[in-house]
């Protein structure tokens, strides 16, 4: 029997069905709430709103658990590579050997860009932020791949999804090389997804580029950790854009735009800037005090999360990867010492304890990127490469959801009431 909640408003009682998920909080089905009460629900920032039903990613923020299709992130990082995780997110199951091979084959063979898209880059200033280039070029894909724009054809949706996953590393590496005045790279089919990305980023025609396996593994881990994270701001943006039946390239471009902000994907760049600004462990307490001061806009970047009220499991993996990478590459980065000490002090501080503010995935990723010689402007770009898998998986799920309809939130109007028109002479 369906459980129901009763809500009484001004003496009128209505029943609201309670829906149970497979794990996580139950939800109140308020889809008829306006019809029955004449009222909207007000929830700025969607802190109490489940915008859709999804079976892709589950987060238990209180316990610090992250599952992709039911598998703990820790197991996936240890036992899979990025393309296996991408397959899992897209299709719901881990691939067997032949599925893995044909998926890899498809992704590999869609990684080149239409040659005319290469000229598109020339329109950008060399000092453009690569995220600006990503938004533009990914949006422009819809002007080049007309053969898979029918969003109601599952096969065309699949091709568009593979194209996006395959072309994102190429576009990202092109954006980087354009910014530094180097030739725009071509993908290499013999390499893995992570190796190919590194090769496109750093190889130059004048000499061979040796791919360091430590760096390739770290890149693969970064891709896996960022692949999906349920209904965050950028994923919700992709879903909302897709709900109007926009094409997938336009939808993913809107996701990239939402990811760019420093409160979301841009935080890893901000963490590195902050650590450099702190400069020495001696100055940490001053910055902790600033973060606690309501009158100071400064926040401890890489700390706090809307959902995690415990240690972000991705941050734990990234912290270890950071130690491994710096150790294996024999790098002594003073920023790691500052980060570790900052984390230790913050985790003992009553302000951070009381507000349940823990390091998030971005806290250590900047230091890993730095060790990999990836410039800060590319951090969020790499995040967008990885998250494309989650975005297309979520978009595909939405397209096949019978409950799907155009997203159209309402509002609490607080503006002027109907006014008599008068114009000053
Ligand atoms: N430093 C200092 N205080 C903080 C921080 C922080 N990093 N994060 C939250 N707080 C405080 C807020 O001031 C607020 O205090 P109050 O209750 O006294 O007003 C309280 O903690 C709750 O914070 P909110 O901003 O209301 O929480 P919200 O869920 O809206 O924000 C967010 C989450 C945006 C991630 C926030 O913690 C933040 O700005 N962190 C820094 C940026 C960052 O690291 N972003 C990356 C997120 S992970 C990702 O996108 C991959």
Coordinates of C-alpha atoms and ligand atoms in Angstrom, one line a residue:
X1 CA 0.0 0.0 0.0
X2 CA 1.3 3.5 -0.8
X3 CA 2.3 5.4 2.2
X4 CA 0.8 8.9 2.4
X5 CA 1.6 12.1 4.3
X6 CA -1.2 14.4 5.2
X7 CA -0.8 18.1 4.9
X8 CA -3.4 20.5 6.3
X9 CA -3.5 24.0 5.0
X10 CA -6.1 26.5 6.2
X11 CA -8.3 23.7 7.4
X12 CA -8.1 21.7 4.2
X13 CA -6.3 18.3 4.4
X14 CA -4.7 16.7 1.4
X15 CA -2.8 13.4 1.1
X16 CA 0.6 13.3 -0.5
X17 CA 2.0 9.9 -1.7
X18 CA 5.4 9.0 -0.3
X19 CA 7.7 7.3 -2.8
X20 CA 10.5 5.0 -1.7
X21 CA 13.8 4.7 -3.6
X22 CA 16.1 1.8 -3.4
X23 CA 18.3 3.7 -1.0
X24 CA 18.4 7.3 0.3
X25 CA 15.6 9.4 1.7
X26 CA 12.0 8.8 0.7
X27 CA 10.3 11.5 -1.3
X28 CA 6.9 13.3 -1.2
X29 CA 5.3 13.2 -4.6
X30 CA 4.1 16.8 -4.8
X31 CA 3.4 16.7 -8.6
X32 CA -0.3 17.4 -7.9
X33 CA 0.3 19.8 -5.0
X34 CA -0.5 23.0 -6.9
X35 CA -3.6 21.5 -8.4
X36 CA -4.9 20.5 -5.0
X37 CA -3.8 23.4 -2.9
X38 CA -3.2 26.3 -5.3
X39 CA 0.3 26.7 -3.7
X40 CA 3.8 26.2 -5.0
X41 CA 6.7 24.7 -2.9
X42 CA 9.5 27.1 -2.3
X43 CA 13.0 25.7 -2.2
X44 CA 15.8 28.0 -3.3
X45 CA 18.9 26.0 -4.3
X46 CA 16.7 22.9 -4.5
X47 CA 18.1 21.7 -1.1
X48 CA 15.0 19.5 -0.4
X49 CA 13.9 18.8 -4.0
X50 CA 14.4 15.5 -5.9
X51 CA 14.1 16.8 -9.5
X52 CA 13.9 13.3 -11.1
X53 CA 14.2 9.6 -10.5
X54 CA 17.6 8.2 -11.5
X55 CA 19.4 4.9 -11.2
X56 CA 22.9 6.0 -12.2
X57 CA 24.6 7.5 -9.1
X58 CA 23.9 7.4 -5.4
X59 CA 25.4 9.6 -2.7
X60 CA 25.0 9.1 1.0
X61 CA 26.4 12.5 2.1
X62 CA 26.2 11.7 5.8
X63 CA 28.3 8.6 5.6
X64 CA 30.5 9.8 2.7
X65 CA 29.4 7.1 0.3
X66 CA 29.5 7.3 -3.5
X67 CA 28.1 4.5 -5.8
X68 CA 28.1 4.4 -9.6
X69 CA 25.3 2.0 -10.6
X70 CA 25.7 0.4 -7.1
X71 CA 29.4 0.0 -7.2
X72 CA 31.5 1.9 -4.6
X73 CA 33.8 4.5 -6.1
X74 CA 36.8 3.0 -4.3
X75 CA 36.3 -0.4 -6.0
X76 CA 35.9 1.2 -9.4
X77 CA 39.1 3.3 -9.1
X78 CA 41.0 0.2 -8.0
X79 CA 39.6 -2.3 -10.5
X80 CA 38.5 -0.5 -13.6
X81 CA 39.8 2.0 -16.1
X82 CA 37.9 5.1 -17.2
X83 CA 36.2 3.5 -20.3
X84 CA 34.9 0.6 -18.3
X85 CA 33.4 3.1 -15.8
X86 CA 32.0 5.1 -18.7
X87 CA 30.3 2.0 -20.1
X88 CA 28.9 1.2 -16.6
X89 CA 27.5 4.7 -16.3
X90 CA 26.0 4.6 -19.7
X91 CA 24.6 1.1 -19.9
X92 CA 24.1 0.1 -16.2
X93 CA 26.4 -2.9 -16.2
X94 CA 30.2 -3.4 -16.4
X95 CA 31.2 -4.5 -19.9
X96 CA 32.2 -8.1 -20.7
X97 CA 35.3 -8.4 -22.9
X98 CA 33.6 -8.1 -26.3
X99 CA 31.4 -5.2 -25.0
X100 CA 34.5 -3.5 -23.7
X101 CA 36.3 -4.0 -27.1
X102 CA 33.4 -2.6 -29.2
X103 CA 32.9 0.3 -26.9
X104 CA 36.6 1.2 -26.9
X105 CA 36.6 0.8 -30.7
X106 CA 33.6 3.2 -31.0
X107 CA 35.1 5.8 -28.7
X108 CA 38.5 5.6 -30.3
X109 CA 37.1 6.0 -33.8
X110 CA 35.0 9.0 -33.0
X111 CA 37.8 11.0 -31.4
X112 CA 38.8 13.1 -34.5
X113 CA 37.1 16.4 -35.1
X114 CA 35.6 17.5 -38.4
X115 CA 38.5 19.2 -40.1
X116 CA 36.4 22.4 -40.4
X117 CA 36.0 22.6 -36.7
X118 CA 39.8 23.1 -36.4
X119 CA 39.4 26.4 -38.2
X120 CA 36.7 27.3 -35.6
X121 CA 39.5 27.7 -33.0
X122 CA 41.1 30.5 -35.0
X123 CA 38.1 32.7 -34.1
X124 CA 39.1 32.8 -30.4
X125 CA 41.7 35.0 -28.9
X126 CA 44.8 33.1 -27.8
X127 CA 44.3 34.3 -24.2
X128 CA 40.6 33.1 -24.1
X129 CA 39.9 30.9 -21.0
X130 CA 39.8 27.3 -22.4
X131 CA 36.4 26.9 -20.7
X132 CA 35.1 29.7 -23.0
X133 CA 36.5 27.7 -25.9
X134 CA 34.9 24.5 -24.7
X135 CA 31.4 26.1 -24.4
X136 CA 31.7 27.4 -27.9
X137 CA 33.2 24.4 -29.7
X138 CA 31.1 21.8 -28.0
X139 CA 28.0 23.8 -28.8
X140 CA 29.2 24.0 -32.4
X141 CA 29.3 20.2 -32.7
X142 CA 25.6 20.4 -33.4
X143 CA 26.3 22.3 -36.5
X144 CA 28.6 19.5 -37.8
X145 CA 27.0 16.2 -36.9
X146 CA 23.5 16.6 -38.3
X147 CA 23.3 12.8 -38.8
X148 CA 22.6 12.2 -35.1
X149 CA 20.4 15.0 -34.0
X150 CA 17.1 13.0 -33.8
X151 CA 16.8 12.7 -30.1
X152 CA 14.0 10.2 -30.3
X153 CA 16.1 7.7 -32.2
X154 CA 18.0 5.5 -29.6
X155 CA 20.7 4.7 -32.1
X156 CA 21.3 8.4 -32.9
X157 CA 21.4 9.2 -29.2
X158 CA 24.0 6.5 -28.8
X159 CA 26.2 7.8 -31.6
X160 CA 25.9 11.4 -30.3
X161 CA 26.8 10.1 -26.8
X162 CA 29.9 8.2 -28.1
X163 CA 30.9 11.2 -30.2
X164 CA 30.8 13.5 -27.2
X165 CA 32.8 11.2 -24.9
X166 CA 35.3 10.6 -27.7
X167 CA 35.7 14.2 -28.9
X168 CA 35.9 16.0 -25.5
X169 CA 39.6 15.1 -24.9
X170 CA 40.5 16.3 -28.4
X171 CA 38.6 19.6 -28.0
X172 CA 40.2 20.1 -24.6
X173 CA 43.7 19.4 -25.8
X174 CA 43.1 21.6 -28.8
X175 CA 41.9 24.5 -26.6
X176 CA 45.1 24.1 -24.5
X177 CA 47.5 24.0 -27.5
X178 CA 45.7 26.9 -29.2
X179 CA 46.3 29.0 -26.1
X180 CA 50.0 28.3 -26.1
X181 CA 50.4 28.8 -29.9
X182 CA 51.2 25.1 -30.6
X183 CA 49.8 23.1 -33.5
X184 CA 46.4 21.6 -32.8
X185 CA 46.8 17.9 -32.1
X186 CA 45.3 14.8 -33.6
X187 CA 44.2 11.7 -31.5
X188 CA 46.2 8.5 -31.6
X189 CA 44.0 5.3 -31.8
X190 CA 46.7 3.1 -30.3
X191 CA 46.6 4.8 -26.9
X192 CA 44.1 4.5 -24.0
X193 CA 41.7 7.3 -23.3
X194 CA 43.9 8.9 -20.6
X195 CA 47.2 8.3 -22.6
X196 CA 45.7 9.8 -25.7
X197 CA 44.6 12.9 -23.8
X198 CA 48.1 13.4 -22.3
X199 CA 49.6 12.8 -25.7
X200 CA 47.4 15.4 -27.3
X201 CA 48.1 17.9 -24.5
X202 CA 51.8 17.6 -24.4
X203 CA 53.3 16.0 -27.6
X204 CA 54.8 18.4 -30.1
X205 CA 55.6 17.4 -33.7
X206 CA 59.4 18.1 -33.2
X207 CA 60.1 15.3 -30.8
X208 CA 58.6 12.1 -29.4
X209 CA 56.6 12.4 -26.2
X210 CA 57.0 9.6 -23.6
X211 CA 53.8 8.9 -21.7
X212 CA 54.7 8.4 -18.0
X213 CA 52.6 5.5 -16.7
X214 CA 52.3 7.1 -13.3
X215 CA 50.8 10.2 -14.9
X216 CA 48.5 8.2 -17.2
X217 CA 47.2 6.3 -14.2
X218 CA 46.6 9.5 -12.2
X219 CA 44.8 11.0 -15.1
X220 CA 42.6 7.9 -15.4
X221 CA 41.8 8.1 -11.6
X222 CA 40.9 11.8 -12.0
X223 CA 38.6 10.9 -14.9
X224 CA 36.8 8.2 -12.9
X225 CA 36.4 10.3 -9.8
X226 CA 34.8 13.1 -11.8
X227 CA 32.6 11.0 -14.2
X228 CA 29.3 11.5 -12.5
X229 CA 27.8 13.0 -9.3
X230 CA 24.0 12.7 -9.5
X231 CA 21.9 15.9 -9.9
X232 CA 24.6 18.6 -9.3
X233 CA 24.3 22.1 -10.9
X234 CA 25.8 21.2 -14.3
X235 CA 24.0 17.8 -14.6
X236 CA 20.7 19.5 -13.7
X237 CA 21.5 22.2 -16.3
X238 CA 22.0 19.4 -18.9
X239 CA 18.7 17.8 -17.9
X240 CA 16.8 21.1 -18.0
X241 CA 18.2 22.0 -21.4
X242 CA 17.4 18.5 -22.7
X243 CA 13.9 18.6 -21.3
X244 CA 13.1 21.2 -24.0
X245 CA 14.2 18.7 -26.6
X246 CA 17.4 20.6 -27.3
X247 CA 20.1 18.5 -29.1
X248 CA 22.7 16.7 -27.0
X249 CA 25.6 18.9 -28.1
X250 CA 23.8 22.0 -27.1
X251 CA 22.8 20.4 -23.8
X252 CA 26.4 19.4 -22.9
X253 CA 27.6 22.8 -23.8
X254 CA 25.2 24.3 -21.3
X255 CA 26.5 21.8 -18.7
X256 CA 30.1 23.0 -19.4
X257 CA 28.9 26.6 -18.8
X258 CA 27.3 25.6 -15.4
X259 CA 30.4 23.7 -14.4
X260 CA 32.7 26.7 -15.0
X261 CA 31.7 28.6 -11.8
X262 CA 34.0 28.6 -8.8
X263 CA 31.3 27.2 -6.6
X264 CA 31.2 24.1 -8.8
X265 CA 33.9 22.8 -11.1
X266 CA 36.0 25.9 -10.9
X267 CA 36.9 25.3 -7.3
X268 CA 40.0 23.2 -8.0
X269 CA 41.6 26.2 -9.7
X270 CA 40.6 28.4 -6.8
X271 CA 42.1 25.9 -4.3
X272 CA 45.6 26.2 -5.9
X273 CA 45.3 30.0 -6.0
X274 CA 44.3 30.0 -2.3
X275 CA 47.2 27.6 -1.3
X276 CA 49.7 29.9 -3.1
X277 CA 48.1 32.9 -1.4
X278 CA 48.5 31.3 2.0
X279 CA 52.2 30.7 1.0
X280 CA 53.3 29.1 4.3
X281 CA 51.9 27.0 7.0
X282 CA 52.6 29.9 9.4
X283 CA 49.8 31.9 7.7
X284 CA 47.1 29.2 7.9
X285 CA 45.4 30.4 11.0
X286 CA 44.9 33.8 9.5
X287 CA 43.1 32.3 6.5
X288 CA 41.0 30.0 8.8
X289 CA 39.9 33.1 10.7
X290 CA 39.0 34.9 7.5
X291 CA 37.0 31.8 6.3
X292 CA 35.0 32.0 9.6
X293 CA 34.4 35.7 9.4
X294 CA 30.9 36.4 8.1
X295 CA 32.0 39.9 7.0
X296 CA 34.8 38.5 4.8
X297 CA 33.7 36.9 1.5
X298 CA 36.7 34.5 1.7
X299 CA 35.8 30.8 1.9
X300 CA 38.1 27.9 2.3
X301 CA 38.1 26.6 -1.3
X302 CA 37.9 22.9 -1.6
X303 CA 36.0 22.7 1.7
X304 CA 32.3 22.0 2.1
X305 CA 29.7 20.4 -0.1
X306 CA 26.0 20.6 -0.5
X307 CA 25.6 16.8 -0.1
X308 CA 28.6 15.5 1.8
X309 CA 28.4 16.2 5.5
X310 CA 31.4 13.9 5.9
X311 CA 34.7 13.4 4.2
X312 CA 34.0 13.3 0.4
X313 CA 35.1 9.8 -0.6
X314 CA 36.6 11.2 -3.8
X315 CA 38.8 13.6 -1.7
X316 CA 40.1 10.6 0.2
X317 CA 41.1 8.9 -3.0
X318 CA 42.6 12.1 -4.4
X319 CA 44.6 12.7 -1.3
X320 CA 46.2 9.2 -1.6
X321 CA 46.7 9.8 -5.4
X322 CA 48.4 13.1 -4.5
X323 CA 50.9 11.3 -2.2
X324 CA 51.5 8.6 -4.7
X325 CA 52.0 10.9 -7.7
X326 CA 54.3 13.3 -5.8
X327 CA 56.2 10.3 -4.3
X328 CA 56.6 8.4 -7.6
X329 CA 57.6 11.5 -9.5
X330 CA 59.9 12.6 -6.7
X331 CA 58.3 16.0 -6.4
X332 CA 58.5 18.0 -3.2
X333 CA 55.6 20.5 -3.5
X334 CA 55.4 22.9 -0.5
X335 CA 51.7 23.4 -1.5
X336 CA 51.0 19.8 -0.4
X337 CA 52.4 20.5 3.1
X338 CA 50.2 23.6 3.3
X339 CA 47.1 21.6 2.2
X340 CA 47.7 18.8 4.7
X341 CA 48.2 21.3 7.5
X342 CA 45.2 23.4 6.5
X343 CA 43.1 20.3 6.4
X344 CA 44.3 19.1 9.8
X345 CA 43.7 22.5 11.4
X346 CA 40.2 23.0 9.8
X347 CA 39.1 19.5 10.8
X348 CA 39.8 20.3 14.4
X349 CA 38.2 23.7 14.4
X350 CA 34.7 24.0 16.0
X351 CA 33.4 26.1 13.1
X352 CA 34.2 23.5 10.5
X353 CA 33.1 20.6 12.8
X354 CA 29.8 22.2 13.6
X355 CA 29.0 23.0 10.0
X356 CA 30.3 19.6 8.9
X357 CA 32.7 21.1 6.4
X358 CA 35.2 18.5 5.0
X359 CA 37.6 18.6 2.1
X360 CA 35.8 17.9 -1.2
X361 CA 37.2 16.4 -4.4
X362 CA 38.7 19.7 -5.5
X363 CA 40.9 20.1 -2.4
X364 CA 43.8 17.8 -3.5
X365 CA 43.1 17.6 -7.3
X366 CA 44.8 20.9 -8.0
X367 CA 48.1 19.7 -6.5
X368 CA 47.9 16.5 -8.5
X369 CA 47.2 18.5 -11.7
X370 CA 50.2 20.7 -10.9
X371 CA 52.4 17.7 -10.5
X372 CA 51.1 16.5 -13.9
X373 CA 52.2 19.9 -15.3
X374 CA 48.6 20.8 -16.2
X375 CA 48.0 24.6 -16.0
X376 CA 45.2 25.8 -13.7
X377 CA 43.1 27.1 -16.5
X378 CA 42.8 23.5 -17.7
X379 CA 41.6 22.0 -14.4
X380 CA 37.9 22.6 -15.0
X381 CA 38.3 21.7 -18.6
X382 CA 39.5 18.2 -17.5
X383 CA 36.6 18.0 -15.1
X384 CA 34.3 18.7 -18.0
X385 CA 35.9 15.9 -20.1
X386 CA 35.3 13.4 -17.4
X387 CA 31.8 14.6 -16.5
X388 CA 30.6 14.4 -20.1
X389 CA 30.1 10.7 -19.4
X390 CA 27.7 11.5 -16.5
X391 CA 26.0 14.2 -18.5
X392 CA 25.2 12.0 -21.5
X393 CA 24.2 9.0 -19.2
X394 CA 21.8 11.3 -17.3
X395 CA 20.5 12.9 -20.6
X396 CA 19.9 9.4 -22.0
X397 CA 18.1 8.3 -18.9
X398 CA 15.9 11.4 -19.0
X399 CA 15.1 10.8 -22.7
X400 CA 13.7 7.4 -21.9
X401 CA 11.9 8.3 -18.7
X402 CA 8.1 8.1 -19.2
X403 CA 7.7 10.8 -16.5
X404 CA 9.9 13.2 -18.5
X405 CA 8.4 16.6 -19.4
X406 CA 9.8 20.1 -20.0
X407 CA 11.3 21.4 -16.8
X408 CA 9.4 24.6 -15.8
X409 CA 9.9 25.7 -12.2
X410 CA 7.5 28.4 -10.8
X411 CA 8.3 31.2 -8.5
X412 CA 7.4 33.2 -5.4
X413 CA 6.6 36.5 -7.0
X414 CA 7.7 39.5 -4.8
X415 CA 7.6 42.3 -7.4
X416 CA 5.2 45.1 -8.0
X417 CA 1.5 44.3 -8.3
X418 CA -0.6 45.4 -11.2
X419 CA 0.2 49.1 -11.6
X420 CA -1.7 51.8 -13.5
X421 CA 0.5 52.9 -16.4
X422 CA 1.7 56.5 -16.3
X423 CA 4.6 58.0 -18.1
X424 CA 6.4 61.1 -16.9
X425 CA 6.3 63.9 -19.5
Ligands
LIG1 N1 34.5 28.0 4.0 C1 33.9 28.7 5.1 N2 32.6 28.5 5.4 C2 31.9 27.7 4.6 C3 32.4 27.0 3.5 C4 33.8 27.2 3.2 N3 34.4 26.6 2.2 N4 31.5 26.3 2.9 C5 30.4 26.5 3.6 N5 30.6 27.4 4.6 C6 29.6 27.8 5.6 C7 28.7 28.9 5.0 O1 29.2 30.2 5.3 C8 27.4 28.6 5.8 O2 27.5 29.2 7.1 P1 26.2 29.8 7.8 O3 25.3 28.6 8.0 O4 26.7 30.4 9.1 O5 25.6 30.8 6.9 C9 27.4 27.1 6.0 O6 28.8 26.7 6.0 C10 26.7 26.3 4.9 O7 27.2 26.7 3.7 P2 26.3 27.0 2.4 O8 27.0 27.9 1.5 O9 24.9 27.4 2.8 O10 26.2 25.5 1.8 P3 25.9 25.1 0.3 O11 25.5 23.7 0.4 O12 25.0 26.1 -0.3 O13 27.3 25.3 -0.4 C11 29.4 24.9 -1.4 C12 28.2 24.3 -0.7 C13 29.0 25.9 -2.5 C14 30.3 23.8 -2.0 C15 30.2 25.6 -0.3 O14 30.6 24.8 0.7 C16 31.4 26.4 -0.9 O15 31.3 27.5 -1.3 N6 32.6 25.7 -0.8 C17 33.8 26.3 -1.4 C18 33.8 26.1 -2.9 C19 34.1 24.6 -3.3 O16 35.0 24.0 -2.8 N7 33.3 24.1 -4.2 C20 33.4 22.8 -4.8 C21 32.2 21.9 -4.5 S1 32.5 20.3 -5.0 C22 32.3 20.3 -6.7 O17 31.5 21.1 -7.2 C23 33.0 19.3 -7.4

